[in-house]
Amino acid sequence: MSLLSLKNVTRRFGSLSALSNISMEVPQGELRAVIGPNGAGKTTLFNLISGFFPPSEGELLFDGQSVKGVPPEKLVHRGMIRTFQITEIFLDLSVYENLEIAVETAHGLNLRPWLSPARRRQVRAHIDELMQTLHLEDLAYRMAGELAHGDQRVVEIAIALAREPRLLLLDEPTAGMGDEETDRMTDLIRHLHQERGITMLFIEHDMSIIFNVADRITVLDNGHLLAEGTPAEISANADVQAAYLGAAR
Ligand SMILES: Nc1ncnc2c1ncn2[C@@H]1O[C@H](COP(=O)(O)OP(=O)(O)OP(=O)(O)O)[C@@H](O)[C@H]1O
């Protein structure tokens, strides 16, 4: 069974169809990229999936259950995490403190005035594990606001992982990054997919990343599903080439 399923989804804004009759299936464990020229409907697709607004028509299923009209905060509890949704990084707190808040919230402990030593050890172990996975140990006591942009985005992902997502939605994870930061983020995405088996859906403009890491690619154009397939299939697809050449003209 697919973890995420869209059936004939349409989203209109007034007379404009930002998405028209989109159907897609994302199986458990897949790393799926969503690409398309400007205005293709990628952000609208993410907004629909993560519950920011409902589709005008069609059905959305998460883990086999309809999530049409379910608000974002409820979807977060079910394990659908979109990075910017929870990326309220506290810039004047350290990386460690940011992760502490994320882990305590994820464990439902954030409103407790006092934690038992056993709970405190459990929280600490989870933070340490996240820091190790994301190679954040050296930055633990730096203020989040002082970090380079690439490091801040890694902290965002750490905060998302604290919730142990079943589906992670990444909105242009390498936007604004230099080559070195982009390589690091690419390695991280690959690691989370391969080592942890997290199902991920990501919007990305950098083709080298997409073709390097994605299992499958969904291509949108002008609100329509133009193509879907493996990186090899998509790079050989004449319609995709035409859409991108058209966009570049
Ligand atoms: N809230 C909204 N109200 C009205 N029109 C909208 C709204 N959100 C998106 N649109 C329109 O829907 C279409 C698709 O926009 P969307 O932002 O989803 O595209 P995109 O593929 O993410 O583009 P980009 O790569 O430029 O971010 C565009 O024509 C956009 O103007």
Coordinates of C-alpha atoms and ligand atoms in Angstrom, one line a residue:
M1 CA 0.0 0.0 0.0
S2 CA 1.2 3.5 -0.7
L3 CA 2.0 5.8 2.2
L4 CA 0.7 8.8 0.2
S5 CA -1.9 8.6 -2.4
L6 CA -3.5 11.4 -4.5
K7 CA -6.5 10.6 -6.6
N8 CA -7.6 13.0 -9.3
V9 CA -6.7 16.1 -7.2
T10 CA -7.6 19.5 -8.6
R11 CA -7.0 22.8 -6.9
R12 CA -8.5 26.0 -8.2
F13 CA -7.9 29.6 -7.2
G14 CA -10.8 31.5 -8.7
S15 CA -10.7 30.7 -12.4
L16 CA -7.1 29.4 -12.3
S17 CA -6.4 25.7 -12.0
A18 CA -3.1 25.6 -10.1
L19 CA -3.3 21.7 -10.2
S20 CA -5.5 19.7 -12.6
N21 CA -6.5 16.1 -12.0
I22 CA -3.3 14.9 -10.4
S23 CA -3.0 11.3 -9.3
M24 CA 0.2 9.9 -7.7
E25 CA 1.2 7.1 -5.4
V26 CA 4.3 7.4 -3.1
P27 CA 5.2 4.0 -1.6
Q28 CA 6.7 3.6 1.8
G29 CA 10.4 4.2 1.8
E30 CA 10.6 6.1 -1.5
L31 CA 12.6 9.2 -2.2
R32 CA 10.4 11.2 -4.6
A33 CA 11.4 14.5 -6.2
V34 CA 8.8 16.9 -7.6
I35 CA 10.1 19.2 -10.3
G36 CA 8.6 21.6 -12.8
P37 CA 9.1 25.0 -14.3
N38 CA 8.1 28.1 -12.3
G39 CA 4.4 28.2 -11.6
A40 CA 4.0 24.5 -12.4
G41 CA 2.1 23.8 -9.1
K42 CA 4.8 22.3 -6.9
T43 CA 4.2 24.5 -3.9
T44 CA 0.4 24.1 -4.3
L45 CA 0.9 20.3 -4.3
F46 CA 2.9 20.5 -1.0
N47 CA 0.3 22.8 0.5
L48 CA -2.4 20.3 -0.4
I49 CA -0.6 17.3 0.9
S50 CA 0.4 19.0 4.2
G51 CA -3.2 20.3 4.8
F52 CA -2.7 24.0 4.3
F53 CA -5.8 24.0 2.2
P54 CA -8.0 21.2 0.8
P55 CA -8.3 20.2 -2.8
S56 CA -11.2 21.6 -4.8
E57 CA -11.8 18.1 -6.1
G58 CA -10.2 14.7 -5.6
E59 CA -9.0 12.6 -2.7
L60 CA -5.8 12.5 -0.5
L61 CA -4.9 9.4 1.5
F62 CA -2.1 9.1 4.0
D63 CA -1.4 5.6 5.1
G64 CA -4.7 4.5 3.6
Q65 CA -6.8 7.0 5.4
S66 CA -8.4 10.1 3.9
V67 CA -6.7 13.3 5.1
K68 CA -8.8 15.7 3.0
G69 CA -9.5 18.7 5.2
V70 CA -7.3 17.5 8.1
P71 CA -5.4 20.5 9.4
P72 CA -1.5 20.6 9.3
E73 CA -1.1 20.2 13.1
K74 CA -3.1 17.0 13.1
L75 CA -1.0 15.7 10.2
V76 CA 2.2 16.4 12.1
H77 CA 0.9 14.2 14.9
R78 CA 0.3 11.4 12.3
G79 CA 3.9 11.7 11.2
M80 CA 3.7 14.0 8.1
I81 CA 6.4 16.6 8.7
R82 CA 7.1 19.5 6.3
T83 CA 10.4 21.2 7.2
F84 CA 9.3 24.9 7.2
Q85 CA 6.2 24.0 9.1
I86 CA 8.2 23.2 12.2
T87 CA 11.3 25.2 11.4
E88 CA 10.8 27.7 14.0
I89 CA 14.4 27.6 14.9
F90 CA 15.0 29.8 18.0
L91 CA 17.8 31.9 16.8
D92 CA 18.9 33.1 20.2
L93 CA 19.1 29.6 21.6
S94 CA 21.9 27.1 21.1
V95 CA 21.6 24.2 18.7
Y96 CA 21.4 21.9 21.7
E97 CA 18.6 23.9 23.3
N98 CA 16.7 23.9 20.0
L99 CA 16.9 20.2 19.8
E100 CA 16.0 19.8 23.4
I101 CA 12.7 21.7 22.8
A102 CA 12.0 19.7 19.7
V103 CA 12.6 16.3 21.4
E104 CA 10.6 17.3 24.5
T105 CA 7.8 18.4 22.3
A106 CA 7.9 15.2 20.3
H107 CA 7.8 13.1 23.5
G108 CA 4.9 15.2 24.8
L109 CA 7.0 16.5 27.7
N110 CA 7.3 20.2 26.8
L111 CA 4.6 21.3 29.3
R112 CA 5.9 19.4 32.2
P113 CA 7.6 21.6 34.8
W114 CA 9.9 18.8 35.9
L115 CA 11.3 15.7 34.3
S116 CA 12.4 12.6 36.2
P117 CA 16.1 11.6 35.8
A118 CA 15.0 8.7 33.7
R119 CA 13.0 10.9 31.3
R120 CA 15.8 13.4 31.2
R121 CA 18.3 10.7 30.2
Q122 CA 15.9 9.5 27.5
V123 CA 15.6 13.1 26.1
R124 CA 19.4 13.5 26.3
A125 CA 20.0 10.2 24.5
H126 CA 17.6 11.2 21.7
I127 CA 19.3 14.6 21.3
D128 CA 22.7 13.0 21.2
E129 CA 21.5 10.5 18.5
L130 CA 20.2 13.4 16.4
M131 CA 23.4 15.4 16.8
Q132 CA 25.4 12.4 15.7
T133 CA 23.2 11.5 12.7
L134 CA 23.4 15.1 11.4
H135 CA 27.0 15.7 12.5
L136 CA 26.0 18.7 14.6
E137 CA 28.2 17.8 17.7
D138 CA 30.7 20.6 17.0
L139 CA 27.9 23.2 16.8
A140 CA 26.0 22.1 19.9
Y141 CA 26.6 25.2 21.9
R142 CA 26.6 27.7 19.1
M143 CA 23.6 30.1 18.9
A144 CA 21.4 29.0 16.0
G145 CA 21.3 32.6 14.8
E146 CA 25.1 32.6 14.3
L147 CA 25.2 29.6 12.1
A148 CA 25.8 29.5 8.3
H149 CA 22.6 29.2 6.3
G150 CA 23.5 25.5 5.4
D151 CA 24.0 24.6 9.0
Q152 CA 20.6 26.2 10.0
R153 CA 18.9 24.1 7.4
V154 CA 20.5 21.0 8.9
V155 CA 19.2 22.0 12.3
E156 CA 15.8 22.4 10.7
I157 CA 16.0 18.8 9.5
A158 CA 17.2 17.7 13.0
I159 CA 14.1 19.3 14.5
A160 CA 11.9 17.5 11.9
L161 CA 13.6 14.2 12.7
A162 CA 13.0 14.6 16.4
R163 CA 9.3 13.9 15.5
E164 CA 10.3 10.6 13.8
P165 CA 8.5 11.5 10.6
R166 CA 6.8 8.8 8.5
L167 CA 6.7 11.2 5.5
L168 CA 9.2 14.1 5.3
L169 CA 8.4 16.9 2.9
L170 CA 11.4 19.0 2.0
D171 CA 10.8 22.3 0.3
E172 CA 13.9 23.2 -1.8
P173 CA 16.3 21.9 0.8
T174 CA 19.4 23.3 -1.0
A175 CA 18.0 26.7 -1.8
G176 CA 20.5 29.5 -1.3
M177 CA 23.4 27.1 -0.6
G178 CA 26.9 27.1 -2.0
D179 CA 28.5 24.0 -3.6
E180 CA 29.9 22.5 -0.4
E181 CA 26.7 23.0 1.6
T182 CA 24.7 21.5 -1.3
D183 CA 26.9 18.4 -1.3
R184 CA 26.5 18.0 2.4
M185 CA 22.7 18.4 2.2
T186 CA 22.6 15.9 -0.7
D187 CA 24.6 13.3 1.4
L188 CA 22.3 13.9 4.3
I189 CA 19.1 13.3 2.3
R190 CA 20.7 10.2 0.8
H191 CA 21.7 8.9 4.3
L192 CA 18.2 9.5 5.8
H193 CA 16.7 7.7 2.9
Q194 CA 19.1 4.7 2.8
E195 CA 19.9 4.3 6.5
R196 CA 16.6 5.2 8.0
G197 CA 14.3 4.4 5.2
I198 CA 12.3 7.6 5.7
T199 CA 9.8 8.3 2.9
M200 CA 10.6 11.7 1.5
L201 CA 9.1 14.0 -1.0
F202 CA 11.1 17.0 -2.0
I203 CA 10.8 20.0 -4.3
E204 CA 14.2 20.9 -5.9
H205 CA 15.5 23.0 -8.7
D206 CA 19.0 21.6 -8.7
M207 CA 18.9 18.8 -11.3
S208 CA 22.2 17.3 -10.3
I209 CA 20.8 16.6 -6.8
I210 CA 17.5 15.2 -8.2
F211 CA 19.1 12.9 -10.6
N212 CA 21.6 11.8 -8.0
V213 CA 19.3 10.9 -5.2
A214 CA 15.7 10.5 -6.3
D215 CA 14.1 7.0 -6.8
R216 CA 11.4 8.5 -8.9
I217 CA 10.6 12.0 -10.2
T218 CA 7.2 13.6 -10.7
V219 CA 7.2 16.4 -13.3
L220 CA 4.5 19.1 -13.1
D221 CA 3.9 21.6 -15.8
N222 CA 1.3 24.3 -15.8
G223 CA -0.7 22.4 -13.1
H224 CA -0.7 19.1 -15.0
L225 CA 1.2 15.9 -14.4
L226 CA 3.6 15.9 -17.3
A227 CA 5.6 12.7 -16.5
E228 CA 6.6 10.4 -13.7
G229 CA 9.4 7.9 -13.7
T230 CA 13.0 7.0 -12.7
P231 CA 15.7 9.6 -13.3
A232 CA 16.8 7.8 -16.4
E233 CA 13.2 7.8 -17.8
I234 CA 12.7 11.4 -17.0
S235 CA 15.9 12.6 -18.5
A236 CA 15.0 10.8 -21.7
N237 CA 11.5 12.1 -21.8
A238 CA 10.9 14.4 -24.8
D239 CA 7.9 16.2 -23.1
V240 CA 10.0 17.0 -20.1
Q241 CA 12.8 18.3 -22.3
A242 CA 10.3 20.5 -24.2
A243 CA 8.8 21.9 -21.0
Y244 CA 12.2 22.9 -19.7
L245 CA 13.4 24.3 -22.9
G246 CA 10.2 26.2 -23.2
A247 CA 10.7 27.6 -19.7
A248 CA 14.3 28.6 -20.6
R249 CA 13.4 30.4 -23.7
Ligands
LIG1 N1 -3.0 31.2 -2.8 C1 -3.0 31.4 -4.1 N2 -3.9 32.2 -4.7 C2 -4.0 32.4 -6.0 N3 -3.1 31.8 -6.9 C3 -2.2 30.9 -6.4 C4 -2.1 30.7 -5.0 N4 -1.0 29.8 -4.8 C5 -0.5 29.5 -6.0 N5 -1.2 30.2 -7.0 C6 -1.0 30.1 -8.4 O1 -1.0 28.7 -8.8 C7 0.0 28.5 -9.8 C8 1.0 27.5 -9.3 O2 1.8 28.1 -8.3 P1 2.9 27.3 -7.3 O3 3.4 28.3 -6.4 O4 2.2 26.1 -6.8 O5 4.0 26.9 -8.4 P2 5.5 26.4 -8.2 O6 5.7 25.2 -9.1 O7 5.7 26.1 -6.8 O8 6.3 27.6 -8.7 P3 7.8 28.2 -8.3 O9 8.8 27.2 -8.8 O10 7.9 29.5 -9.0 O11 7.7 28.3 -6.8 C9 0.7 29.9 -10.1 O12 0.0 30.4 -11.2 C10 0.4 30.7 -8.9 O13 0.3 32.1 -9.2

